Amino acid sequence: MKGVRHYPGFLPLTILCLVVLYTPLIVVAVYSFNASTSITSWGGFSLRWYGEVFTGREAARFGQAAWNSITIALMAATTATVIATAAALAMVRGGPFRGRQASFALINLPLMVPEIVIAVATLIFFSTIGLRTGYLTILLAHITFCIPFAYLPIAARLEGIEGTYEQAARDLYATRAQAFRLILLPLMMPGVISGWLLAFIISLDDFIITNFVKGAGMETLPTAIFGSVKQGIKPNIMAISTLMLLVSVLFVTAAYLINRKGRQSP
Amino acid sequence: MAGPGRGTGSGDATYRALVRPLLIPSWLVIGILMVLPVALMAVYSFLTKEFRGGVIWDFTLAAYDQFFLDRGLFGDEPPRIEWTYITIFWRSIWQAVLATLLCLLIGFPTAWFIATRPARTRGIWLFLVTIPYWVNLLIRTVSLRFLLRDQGPMNEALMSLGLISSPISIINTNLAVQIGLFYSYLPFMVLPIYAAVERYNFALSEAAADLYASRWATLREIVLPVVKPGIIAGCILVFIPSLGAFLAPDLLGGAKTFMIGSLIDEQFRGSQGNWPFGAAVAMILMTLVLIVLLVYARAQGRAPR
Amino acid sequence: MTAAVDLKNVVKRYGPVTALHGVSLAIADNEFFTLLGPSGCGKTTLLRLIAGFEDISEGEIRLFDKDIAGLEPNLRPVNTVFQHYALFPHMTVLDNVAFGLKMKGVDPVARRARAGQMLEMVHLSAFADRFPSQLSGGQQQRVALARALAPEPKVLLLDEPLSALDLKLRQAMRVELKQLQEQTGITFIFVTHDQEEALTMSDRIAVMSAGRVQQIGTARDIYEAPENRFVADFIGETNLLQVDVAAVREGRATVVLPGGKQIVCPASGTSSGRHNLSIRPERLTISDNADLMATVERVVYLGTDLQVIAHLDSGEPISLRLQNAARVSLPEPGQRIGLHLEEGGARLLAD
């Protein structure tokens, strides 16, 4: 008898799940260190493709794309986090009110509608109002779909903070603004940070919507990689992919650690 | 001093009223940059296409006519049902359903296994499943394509092991697209089910076992019904993006594996595009998704709390 | 003398629900005042109105003769000890205690000194640099007290502060709270549903039920002279017997007990007819000089006491408590006994 939690076969399926998820990533990471120009055969360990990423023929193009990606992600994640924090305060601390359900649906709308539909709609919108597609249109689109990703961890965190903390602060002579700045904001910070990190990653990752609203000549890292892959997978792409993989892992680790710390303190 | 209590406010009610307006920025941004565009897209689906890509503001049903009806090459024959696009939709739905089932088959045991680990190791397992969730989908799909190529590492490994004599061609088949969808959205299935299993009261399983239920009978009769909301949420999270997927069919499939996402994308590329038709296809896709979500919402509404 | 807190006809409504129906109370300065009642009786709502977390719907609320209705909580010289303490988890114990002083603009040196003193008072000086999560429940409780007392409020509100502690600690804290109140001279308003807590600490108690104050008085008043059925029943144990009132005069009633015997007892209200007579179980003794005749059903052993559960000849249940002294004989189930009612042991209730 191994207890009601045990089901035979679940461990092998879990391992299968992880193998499926990781094999392609590990294979690409390994091949990014391949010395051979041919992507098929192994020619020994080398960092030449990483050098190629930073100094090679396509370095300028990918460099510009990476710059666009990072600046857009920084601005989009920050703006979306501010909007989402405000929304979470209203939703969690606002009590029951008319339109609360509708507001919740609205905030989560970008998660419900398929990306390709958002892409089409956004392109049509910018085209109709005569806004030239480019950096600005990408940024606006990213802010919009980042909001729910930032919202969810922030609201979850806020729901875990009892209202009595703010009351206690007010009782101890703090104004509303002081109660927010000195008590509520520090307490909800772990949620705000993980919301920001997730929004940042989501923005950095987006391909479909960006591809629609980027306009000619403007590239972000994913669209640049996609364009390059269309002509075949080259080793420098594998090096870039591995670097981006690393960034994702770092971000998830950061979010994980912040969340764990946040759970321990209150 | 103001009259007792009335008109002035110091308490919670005032606080609640003060924070509610903080919703306005999110209403404005999502309203203007998402709701309005979707409404505009609906309008576009009834406009006339312009040949250089774009629209003429003449209202017509041409886009939907093109989707559903075949009037011959010159448009002068009696209308028959146009199967081209319906077939693409049908294929997309099937692929999405299959991917959902496959994800469920692997995802549920994984979620259960992780949720039943001791608290100390659970975090690590969860962390392992979460990482791929946040890795760029394009990079993951490209990696899969690299792995599955005819001369790719998978075929080489199988051949050097002597399991096959010549490479298996997977790329450009429905199978490759299916693997791609499964691989892309598997974490979306695991996480919500995990959340549901974590809240599951294992005393229920013990009670069932006490009342002579076998392990599998307990799973069927008690566990699955109780964690159903998590399972349905996972299925929705896999099904919806699979239905509108673009990267997996585009990078792993070919002409015969064309799906809705590619069909829409094509309408907005260069001068060959047809914006009203693309908008119409997007509308039909969104309607499908809306139906699925409504069924889900109703099922949630009926569920006991 | 001016009341510390003066409530006049305070009504609190939440939409269609009325939580308080015209409550009037005057709490004296330097008093340990307790709001006692079952959950949902409105006692916590009343406390939150005084603190300023809720606005009153009607009526008047005065603090040392100053109308404070509509005044923000941070502008009221009133502090609260919250039920689950609400200690700020991201601040050290010392910073928690100093918070109110910081908000009042006390300079850092002075407020640290004052917070240190407060911690000394609650015997927690050694824990100043810890975080609340590193303290036990009892320690957190003391920090919450120190934090609320540090700004020297005119009134301290305590919202069931002992409910999260275990029995031993709770009993020790009762004594400490009472001492603290006497030491500081601050008016304490204490909310609880635990009558033992209320009876042991309070100068006066307001018994509340269904959004109304049922009775205000000292512990002795409300126990010995309950004014109505709710108070008699809620405070301690009591036997309620339906009796015929023969005559009422000057607060004393002549009533006919089941079995026909007439007695004279104190009465609340002055009506005649059929009313409830409250008899405390410990005021009954087994005696040949019987006012009531009963048949024993069970004897329950309670340690210091014995509870005898019986029924009267008229069928009504009655229970009595006997001290567990070295007695000659215990009543046996089925035995018929005579019950003697001590002088002043019964009280006729108004409703």
mmCIF file of N, CA, C and O in Angstrom, chain A residues 3 5-7 10-11 13-14 17 20 22 28 39-40 86 90 93-95 97 103 106 120-121 124 128 144 166-167 176 198 205 207 211-212 222 226 230 244-245 248 252-253, chain B residues 12 15-16 18-20 22 27 30 33-34 37 40 44 106 109-110 112-113 127-128 131 134-136 138-139 143 149 151 156 183 202 205 215 219 246-247 250 264-265 268-269:
data_model
loop_
_atom_site.group_PDB
_atom_site.id
_atom_site.type_symbol
_atom_site.label_atom_id
_atom_site.label_comp_id
_atom_site.label_asym_id
_atom_site.label_seq_id
_atom_site.Cartn_x
_atom_site.Cartn_y
_atom_site.Cartn_z
ATOM 1 N N GLY A 3 -0.417 4.422 -0.407
ATOM 2 C CA GLY A 3 -1.178 5.633 -0.126
ATOM 3 C C GLY A 3 -1.967 6.101 -1.329
ATOM 4 O O GLY A 3 -1.678 5.724 -2.476
ATOM 5 N N ARG A 5 -2.108 8.851 -2.781
ATOM 6 C CA ARG A 5 -1.504 9.812 -3.709
ATOM 7 C C ARG A 5 -0.780 9.115 -4.852
ATOM 8 O O ARG A 5 -0.455 9.721 -5.848
ATOM 9 N N HIS A 6 -0.482 7.837 -4.651
ATOM 10 C CA HIS A 6 0.341 7.140 -5.625
ATOM 11 C C HIS A 6 -0.484 6.518 -6.742
ATOM 12 O O HIS A 6 -1.455 5.813 -6.494
ATOM 13 N N TYR A 7 -0.092 6.775 -7.985
ATOM 14 C CA TYR A 7 -0.677 6.088 -9.132
ATOM 15 C C TYR A 7 0.441 5.504 -9.970
ATOM 16 O O TYR A 7 1.338 6.244 -10.392
ATOM 17 N N PHE A 10 2.472 7.155 -13.286
ATOM 18 C CA PHE A 10 2.482 8.620 -13.351
ATOM 19 C C PHE A 10 3.902 9.181 -13.374
ATOM 20 O O PHE A 10 4.161 10.183 -14.017
ATOM 21 N N LEU A 11 4.817 8.512 -12.689
ATOM 22 C CA LEU A 11 6.206 8.978 -12.706
ATOM 23 C C LEU A 11 6.805 8.875 -14.116
ATOM 24 O O LEU A 11 7.358 9.857 -14.618
ATOM 25 N N LEU A 13 5.276 8.953 -16.929
ATOM 26 C CA LEU A 13 4.638 9.962 -17.789
ATOM 27 C C LEU A 13 5.175 11.363 -17.481
ATOM 28 O O LEU A 13 5.355 12.181 -18.390
ATOM 29 N N THR A 14 5.461 11.628 -16.218
ATOM 30 C CA THR A 14 6.040 12.921 -15.851
ATOM 31 C C THR A 14 7.419 13.084 -16.488
ATOM 32 O O THR A 14 7.745 14.146 -17.032
ATOM 33 N N CYS A 17 7.036 13.743 -20.063
ATOM 34 C CA CYS A 17 6.633 15.141 -20.242
ATOM 35 C C CYS A 17 7.866 16.053 -20.233
ATOM 36 O O CYS A 17 8.043 16.891 -21.122
ATOM 37 N N VAL A 20 10.051 15.491 -23.354
ATOM 38 C CA VAL A 20 9.462 16.159 -24.512
ATOM 39 C C VAL A 20 9.753 17.660 -24.464
ATOM 40 O O VAL A 20 10.161 18.270 -25.447
ATOM 41 N N TYR A 22 12.090 19.309 -22.858
ATOM 42 C CA TYR A 22 13.477 19.777 -22.826
ATOM 43 C C TYR A 22 14.349 19.325 -23.986
ATOM 44 O O TYR A 22 15.315 20.008 -24.333
ATOM 45 N N VAL A 28 19.370 21.975 -29.250
ATOM 46 C CA VAL A 28 19.791 23.223 -29.885
ATOM 47 C C VAL A 28 20.918 23.883 -29.095
ATOM 48 O O VAL A 28 21.892 24.375 -29.681
ATOM 49 N N ILE A 39 25.316 22.178 -40.020
ATOM 50 C CA ILE A 39 24.537 22.041 -38.800
ATOM 51 C C ILE A 39 24.258 20.586 -38.485
ATOM 52 O O ILE A 39 23.773 20.251 -37.423
ATOM 53 N N THR A 40 24.568 19.676 -39.439
ATOM 54 C CA THR A 40 24.211 18.278 -39.254
ATOM 55 C C THR A 40 25.255 17.510 -38.453
ATOM 56 O O THR A 40 24.924 16.768 -37.538
ATOM 57 N N ALA A 86 -2.919 49.490 -10.788
ATOM 58 C CA ALA A 86 -4.086 50.338 -10.516
ATOM 59 C C ALA A 86 -5.369 49.511 -10.617
ATOM 60 O O ALA A 86 -6.240 49.560 -9.749
ATOM 61 N N ALA A 90 -8.260 48.503 -7.673
ATOM 62 C CA ALA A 90 -9.693 48.757 -7.804
ATOM 63 C C ALA A 90 -10.491 47.463 -7.691
ATOM 64 O O ALA A 90 -11.514 47.409 -7.016
ATOM 65 N N ARG A 93 -9.651 45.903 -3.883
ATOM 66 C CA ARG A 93 -9.984 46.745 -2.731
ATOM 67 C C ARG A 93 -11.269 47.547 -2.952
ATOM 68 O O ARG A 93 -11.694 48.274 -2.061
ATOM 69 N N GLY A 94 -11.861 47.429 -4.144
ATOM 70 C CA GLY A 94 -13.012 48.273 -4.476
ATOM 71 C C GLY A 94 -14.341 47.745 -3.984
ATOM 72 O O GLY A 94 -15.371 48.373 -4.203
ATOM 73 N N GLY A 95 -14.340 46.558 -3.336
ATOM 74 C CA GLY A 95 -15.607 45.975 -2.893
ATOM 75 C C GLY A 95 -16.467 45.575 -4.091
ATOM 76 O O GLY A 95 -16.014 45.661 -5.233
ATOM 77 N N PHE A 97 -19.075 46.126 -6.919
ATOM 78 C CA PHE A 97 -19.675 47.273 -7.599
ATOM 79 C C PHE A 97 -20.148 46.842 -8.978
ATOM 80 O O PHE A 97 -19.718 45.811 -9.500
ATOM 81 N N SER A 103 -15.430 44.335 -15.927
ATOM 82 C CA SER A 103 -14.057 44.827 -15.896
ATOM 83 C C SER A 103 -13.071 43.670 -15.869
ATOM 84 O O SER A 103 -12.041 43.697 -16.541
ATOM 85 N N LEU A 106 -12.862 42.269 -19.232
ATOM 86 C CA LEU A 106 -12.151 43.187 -20.127
ATOM 87 C C LEU A 106 -10.632 43.063 -19.927
ATOM 88 O O LEU A 106 -9.877 42.957 -20.890
ATOM 89 N N VAL A 120 -4.677 40.804 -36.322
ATOM 90 C CA VAL A 120 -5.436 41.338 -37.456
ATOM 91 C C VAL A 120 -6.162 42.614 -37.043
ATOM 92 O O VAL A 120 -6.083 43.650 -37.718
ATOM 93 N N ALA A 121 -6.874 42.536 -35.905
ATOM 94 C CA ALA A 121 -7.668 43.676 -35.452
ATOM 95 C C ALA A 121 -6.787 44.897 -35.223
ATOM 96 O O ALA A 121 -7.129 46.009 -35.625
ATOM 97 N N ILE A 124 -5.596 46.433 -38.527
ATOM 98 C CA ILE A 124 -6.692 47.154 -39.171
ATOM 99 C C ILE A 124 -6.926 48.495 -38.473
ATOM 100 O O ILE A 124 -7.111 49.534 -39.109
ATOM 101 N N THR A 128 -6.527 52.126 -40.117
ATOM 102 C CA THR A 128 -7.692 53.007 -40.260
ATOM 103 C C THR A 128 -7.431 54.393 -39.687
ATOM 104 O O THR A 128 -7.800 55.401 -40.296
ATOM 105 N N THR A 144 -0.912 46.592 -24.453
ATOM 106 C CA THR A 144 -2.264 46.050 -24.307
ATOM 107 C C THR A 144 -2.243 44.585 -23.889
ATOM 108 O O THR A 144 -2.875 44.205 -22.914
ATOM 109 N N GLU A 166 -3.922 48.035 6.193
ATOM 110 C CA GLU A 166 -4.152 49.438 5.857
ATOM 111 C C GLU A 166 -4.928 50.128 6.982
ATOM 112 O O GLU A 166 -4.645 51.269 7.337
ATOM 113 N N GLN A 167 -5.906 49.408 7.549
ATOM 114 C CA GLN A 167 -6.679 49.996 8.642
ATOM 115 C C GLN A 167 -5.787 50.296 9.838
ATOM 116 O O GLN A 167 -5.905 51.355 10.462
ATOM 117 N N ARG A 176 -4.193 58.292 3.867
ATOM 118 C CA ARG A 176 -4.398 57.243 2.860
ATOM 119 C C ARG A 176 -3.143 57.038 2.017
ATOM 120 O O ARG A 176 -2.747 55.923 1.725
ATOM 121 N N LEU A 198 6.957 38.887 -15.808
ATOM 122 C CA LEU A 198 6.180 38.094 -16.760
ATOM 123 C C LEU A 198 5.800 38.945 -17.965
ATOM 124 O O LEU A 198 5.903 38.501 -19.109
ATOM 125 N N ASP A 205 8.895 37.894 -26.065
ATOM 126 C CA ASP A 205 8.623 36.662 -26.798
ATOM 127 C C ASP A 205 7.703 36.835 -27.985
ATOM 128 O O ASP A 205 7.659 35.998 -28.863
ATOM 129 N N PHE A 207 5.695 37.088 -31.160
ATOM 130 C CA PHE A 207 5.998 37.095 -32.580
ATOM 131 C C PHE A 207 4.793 37.488 -33.417
ATOM 132 O O PHE A 207 4.865 38.398 -34.247
ATOM 133 N N ASN A 211 4.660 40.743 -35.675
ATOM 134 C CA ASN A 211 4.846 40.516 -37.103
ATOM 135 C C ASN A 211 3.800 41.266 -37.927
ATOM 136 O O ASN A 211 4.069 41.717 -39.032
ATOM 137 N N PHE A 212 2.591 41.431 -37.369
ATOM 138 C CA PHE A 212 1.537 42.144 -38.085
ATOM 139 C C PHE A 212 1.706 43.656 -38.032
ATOM 140 O O PHE A 212 1.441 44.339 -39.013
ATOM 141 N N PRO A 222 12.389 38.283 -32.235
ATOM 142 C CA PRO A 222 11.651 37.147 -32.808
ATOM 143 C C PRO A 222 11.393 37.285 -34.315
ATOM 144 O O PRO A 222 11.556 36.316 -35.052
ATOM 145 N N PHE A 226 12.756 34.777 -37.113
ATOM 146 C CA PHE A 226 11.817 34.100 -38.004
ATOM 147 C C PHE A 226 12.229 34.301 -39.459
ATOM 148 O O PHE A 226 12.274 33.357 -40.247
ATOM 149 N N LYS A 230 13.486 31.215 -42.015
ATOM 150 C CA LYS A 230 12.782 30.906 -43.263
ATOM 151 C C LYS A 230 13.769 30.471 -44.348
ATOM 152 O O LYS A 230 13.425 29.712 -45.245
ATOM 153 N N MET A 244 18.756 33.498 -25.657
ATOM 154 C CA MET A 244 17.412 33.900 -25.242
ATOM 155 C C MET A 244 16.839 32.912 -24.226
ATOM 156 O O MET A 244 16.125 33.293 -23.303
ATOM 157 N N LEU A 245 17.164 31.646 -24.447
ATOM 158 C CA LEU A 245 16.751 30.607 -23.502
ATOM 159 C C LEU A 245 17.285 30.943 -22.112
ATOM 160 O O LEU A 245 16.573 30.888 -21.109
ATOM 161 N N SER A 248 15.386 33.733 -20.494
ATOM 162 C CA SER A 248 14.104 33.257 -19.964
ATOM 163 C C SER A 248 14.309 32.530 -18.649
ATOM 164 O O SER A 248 13.591 32.758 -17.673
ATOM 165 N N VAL A 252 12.627 33.534 -15.082
ATOM 166 C CA VAL A 252 11.717 32.659 -14.334
ATOM 167 C C VAL A 252 12.298 32.389 -12.954
ATOM 168 O O VAL A 252 11.588 32.408 -11.954
ATOM 169 N N THR A 253 13.607 32.188 -12.907
ATOM 170 C CA THR A 253 14.244 31.933 -11.618
ATOM 171 C C THR A 253 14.053 33.129 -10.694
ATOM 172 O O THR A 253 13.693 32.972 -9.526
ATOM 173 N N ASP B 12 -14.303 52.515 5.341
ATOM 174 C CA ASP B 12 -14.002 51.601 4.251
ATOM 175 C C ASP B 12 -14.800 51.899 2.989
ATOM 176 O O ASP B 12 -14.299 51.752 1.886
ATOM 177 N N TYR B 15 -13.086 54.444 1.067
ATOM 178 C CA TYR B 15 -11.865 53.874 0.489
ATOM 179 C C TYR B 15 -12.198 53.094 -0.775
ATOM 180 O O TYR B 15 -11.567 53.271 -1.818
ATOM 181 N N ARG B 16 -13.242 52.257 -0.667
ATOM 182 C CA ARG B 16 -13.647 51.452 -1.832
ATOM 183 C C ARG B 16 -14.036 52.348 -2.993
ATOM 184 O O ARG B 16 -13.649 52.116 -4.133
ATOM 185 N N LEU B 18 -13.014 55.323 -3.517
ATOM 186 C CA LEU B 18 -11.850 56.063 -4.004
ATOM 187 C C LEU B 18 -10.981 55.237 -4.950
ATOM 188 O O LEU B 18 -10.378 55.776 -5.869
ATOM 189 N N VAL B 19 -10.882 53.917 -4.707
ATOM 190 C CA VAL B 19 -9.968 53.128 -5.532
ATOM 191 C C VAL B 19 -10.614 52.661 -6.840
ATOM 192 O O VAL B 19 -9.910 52.326 -7.780
ATOM 193 N N ARG B 20 -11.946 52.652 -6.885
ATOM 194 C CA ARG B 20 -12.592 52.129 -8.105
ATOM 195 C C ARG B 20 -12.182 52.847 -9.392
ATOM 196 O O ARG B 20 -11.988 52.191 -10.402
ATOM 197 N N LEU B 22 -9.516 53.691 -10.345
ATOM 198 C CA LEU B 22 -8.215 53.212 -10.818
ATOM 199 C C LEU B 22 -8.357 52.207 -11.952
ATOM 200 O O LEU B 22 -7.377 51.823 -12.585
ATOM 201 N N TRP B 27 -9.465 50.215 -18.633
ATOM 202 C CA TRP B 27 -10.609 50.272 -19.550
ATOM 203 C C TRP B 27 -10.209 50.991 -20.830
ATOM 204 O O TRP B 27 -10.484 50.530 -21.932
ATOM 205 N N ILE B 30 -7.404 48.941 -22.968
ATOM 206 C CA ILE B 30 -7.926 47.724 -23.597
ATOM 207 C C ILE B 30 -9.120 48.057 -24.482
ATOM 208 O O ILE B 30 -9.293 47.487 -25.555
ATOM 209 N N LEU B 33 -7.491 49.913 -27.634
ATOM 210 C CA LEU B 33 -6.503 49.153 -28.409
ATOM 211 C C LEU B 33 -6.897 47.693 -28.622
ATOM 212 O O LEU B 33 -6.155 46.944 -29.248
ATOM 213 N N MET B 34 -8.045 47.269 -28.076
ATOM 214 C CA MET B 34 -8.434 45.889 -28.327
ATOM 215 C C MET B 34 -9.909 45.756 -28.699
ATOM 216 O O MET B 34 -10.235 45.177 -29.723
ATOM 217 N N PRO B 37 -10.574 47.878 -31.954
ATOM 218 C CA PRO B 37 -10.022 47.202 -33.137
ATOM 219 C C PRO B 37 -10.807 45.961 -33.550
ATOM 220 O O PRO B 37 -11.010 45.727 -34.745
ATOM 221 N N LEU B 40 -13.817 47.081 -35.268
ATOM 222 C CA LEU B 40 -13.444 47.580 -36.587
ATOM 223 C C LEU B 40 -13.173 46.425 -37.552
ATOM 224 O O LEU B 40 -13.538 46.471 -38.735
ATOM 225 N N TYR B 44 -14.651 45.629 -41.179
ATOM 226 C CA TYR B 44 -13.799 45.354 -42.349
ATOM 227 C C TYR B 44 -14.212 44.095 -43.086
ATOM 228 O O TYR B 44 -14.053 43.996 -44.298
ATOM 229 N N ILE B 106 -0.819 13.431 -21.049
ATOM 230 C CA ILE B 106 0.497 13.547 -20.409
ATOM 231 C C ILE B 106 0.431 14.553 -19.259
ATOM 232 O O ILE B 106 1.055 14.367 -18.223
ATOM 233 N N PRO B 109 -1.268 13.312 -15.502
ATOM 234 C CA PRO B 109 -0.383 12.553 -14.613
ATOM 235 C C PRO B 109 0.794 13.390 -14.116
ATOM 236 O O PRO B 109 1.172 13.293 -12.949
ATOM 237 N N THR B 110 1.322 14.255 -14.987
ATOM 238 C CA THR B 110 2.446 15.093 -14.574
ATOM 239 C C THR B 110 2.017 16.029 -13.449
ATOM 240 O O THR B 110 2.689 16.131 -12.418
ATOM 241 N N TRP B 112 -0.491 15.748 -11.410
ATOM 242 C CA TRP B 112 -0.782 14.966 -10.207
ATOM 243 C C TRP B 112 0.504 14.572 -9.493
ATOM 244 O O TRP B 112 0.640 14.730 -8.292
ATOM 245 N N PHE B 113 1.445 14.073 -10.297
ATOM 246 C CA PHE B 113 2.705 13.616 -9.719
ATOM 247 C C PHE B 113 3.394 14.760 -8.975
ATOM 248 O O PHE B 113 3.825 14.607 -7.836
ATOM 249 N N PHE B 127 9.086 24.152 -10.999
ATOM 250 C CA PHE B 127 10.017 25.054 -11.652
ATOM 251 C C PHE B 127 10.427 24.474 -13.020
ATOM 252 O O PHE B 127 10.447 25.172 -14.024
ATOM 253 N N LEU B 128 10.700 23.151 -13.039
ATOM 254 C CA LEU B 128 11.117 22.497 -14.279
ATOM 255 C C LEU B 128 10.032 22.577 -15.358
ATOM 256 O O LEU B 128 10.331 22.771 -16.526
ATOM 257 N N ILE B 131 9.612 26.479 -16.669
ATOM 258 C CA ILE B 131 10.615 27.101 -17.548
ATOM 259 C C ILE B 131 10.213 27.083 -19.029
ATOM 260 O O ILE B 131 10.145 28.135 -19.658
ATOM 261 N N TRP B 134 7.837 29.731 -20.264
ATOM 262 C CA TRP B 134 8.288 31.105 -20.467
ATOM 263 C C TRP B 134 9.392 31.227 -21.505
ATOM 264 O O TRP B 134 9.933 32.303 -21.702
ATOM 265 N N VAL B 135 9.777 30.117 -22.126
ATOM 266 C CA VAL B 135 10.774 30.215 -23.192
ATOM 267 C C VAL B 135 10.058 30.593 -24.476
ATOM 268 O O VAL B 135 8.969 30.104 -24.771
ATOM 269 N N ASN B 136 10.667 31.504 -25.200
ATOM 270 C CA ASN B 136 10.126 31.998 -26.457
ATOM 271 C C ASN B 136 9.563 30.871 -27.322
ATOM 272 O O ASN B 136 10.249 29.910 -27.646
ATOM 273 N N LEU B 138 8.734 30.858 -30.431
ATOM 274 C CA LEU B 138 9.397 30.754 -31.730
ATOM 275 C C LEU B 138 10.656 29.904 -31.601
ATOM 276 O O LEU B 138 10.901 28.998 -32.398
ATOM 277 N N ILE B 139 11.429 30.169 -30.552
ATOM 278 C CA ILE B 139 12.671 29.427 -30.354
ATOM 279 C C ILE B 139 12.378 27.956 -30.098
ATOM 280 O O ILE B 139 13.046 27.055 -30.615
ATOM 281 N N SER B 143 13.552 24.989 -32.515
ATOM 282 C CA SER B 143 14.327 23.882 -31.950
ATOM 283 C C SER B 143 13.716 22.542 -32.335
ATOM 284 O O SER B 143 14.418 21.587 -32.687
ATOM 285 N N ARG B 149 14.177 17.366 -38.283
ATOM 286 C CA ARG B 149 14.564 17.367 -39.702
ATOM 287 C C ARG B 149 14.979 15.979 -40.176
ATOM 288 O O ARG B 149 15.420 15.146 -39.391
ATOM 289 N N GLN B 151 17.633 15.159 -41.742
ATOM 290 C CA GLN B 151 19.026 14.901 -41.355
ATOM 291 C C GLN B 151 19.293 15.375 -39.925
ATOM 292 O O GLN B 151 20.424 15.629 -39.546
ATOM 293 N N GLU B 156 19.291 10.863 -36.914
ATOM 294 C CA GLU B 156 20.657 10.340 -36.772
ATOM 295 C C GLU B 156 20.771 9.392 -35.599
ATOM 296 O O GLU B 156 21.366 8.316 -35.708
ATOM 297 N N TYR B 183 3.729 20.004 -28.203
ATOM 298 C CA TYR B 183 4.930 20.490 -27.552
ATOM 299 C C TYR B 183 4.791 21.952 -27.121
ATOM 300 O O TYR B 183 5.201 22.333 -26.026
ATOM 301 N N PHE B 202 -6.943 15.320 -0.047
ATOM 302 C CA PHE B 202 -6.640 13.902 -0.252
ATOM 303 C C PHE B 202 -7.407 12.999 0.711
ATOM 304 O O PHE B 202 -7.472 11.786 0.512
ATOM 305 N N SER B 205 -9.872 10.969 -1.176
ATOM 306 C CA SER B 205 -9.381 9.712 -1.751
ATOM 307 C C SER B 205 -9.322 8.631 -0.678
ATOM 308 O O SER B 205 -9.653 7.472 -0.929
ATOM 309 N N ARG B 215 -7.950 2.163 -6.595
ATOM 310 C CA ARG B 215 -7.205 3.354 -6.982
ATOM 311 C C ARG B 215 -7.820 4.032 -8.209
ATOM 312 O O ARG B 215 -8.032 5.233 -8.238
ATOM 313 N N LEU B 219 -9.952 7.505 -8.812
ATOM 314 C CA LEU B 219 -9.581 8.530 -9.793
ATOM 315 C C LEU B 219 -10.805 8.960 -10.612
ATOM 316 O O LEU B 219 -11.074 10.142 -10.795
ATOM 317 N N PHE B 246 0.006 29.682 -35.413
ATOM 318 C CA PHE B 246 0.641 30.082 -36.666
ATOM 319 C C PHE B 246 2.032 29.472 -36.793
ATOM 320 O O PHE B 246 2.393 28.927 -37.838
ATOM 321 N N LEU B 247 2.800 29.525 -35.713
ATOM 322 C CA LEU B 247 4.205 29.114 -35.807
ATOM 323 C C LEU B 247 4.360 27.616 -36.089
ATOM 324 O O LEU B 247 5.124 27.238 -36.975
ATOM 325 N N ASP B 250 3.361 26.737 -39.608
ATOM 326 C CA ASP B 250 4.202 27.424 -40.584
ATOM 327 C C ASP B 250 5.613 26.853 -40.620
ATOM 328 O O ASP B 250 6.199 26.704 -41.686
ATOM 329 N N ILE B 264 -5.137 33.211 -42.407
ATOM 330 C CA ILE B 264 -5.351 34.616 -42.063
ATOM 331 C C ILE B 264 -4.098 35.434 -42.399
ATOM 332 O O ILE B 264 -4.169 36.473 -43.047
ATOM 333 N N ASP B 265 -2.948 34.914 -41.965
ATOM 334 C CA ASP B 265 -1.685 35.617 -42.178
ATOM 335 C C ASP B 265 -1.500 35.960 -43.655
ATOM 336 O O ASP B 265 -1.097 37.068 -44.006
ATOM 337 N N PHE B 268 -2.874 39.166 -45.320
ATOM 338 C CA PHE B 268 -2.340 40.487 -44.981
ATOM 339 C C PHE B 268 -0.900 40.662 -45.455
ATOM 340 O O PHE B 268 -0.205 41.564 -45.050
ATOM 341 N N ARG B 269 -0.448 39.724 -46.316
ATOM 342 C CA ARG B 269 0.930 39.791 -46.807
ATOM 343 C C ARG B 269 0.955 40.422 -48.187
ATOM 344 O O ARG B 269 0.348 39.882 -49.111
#
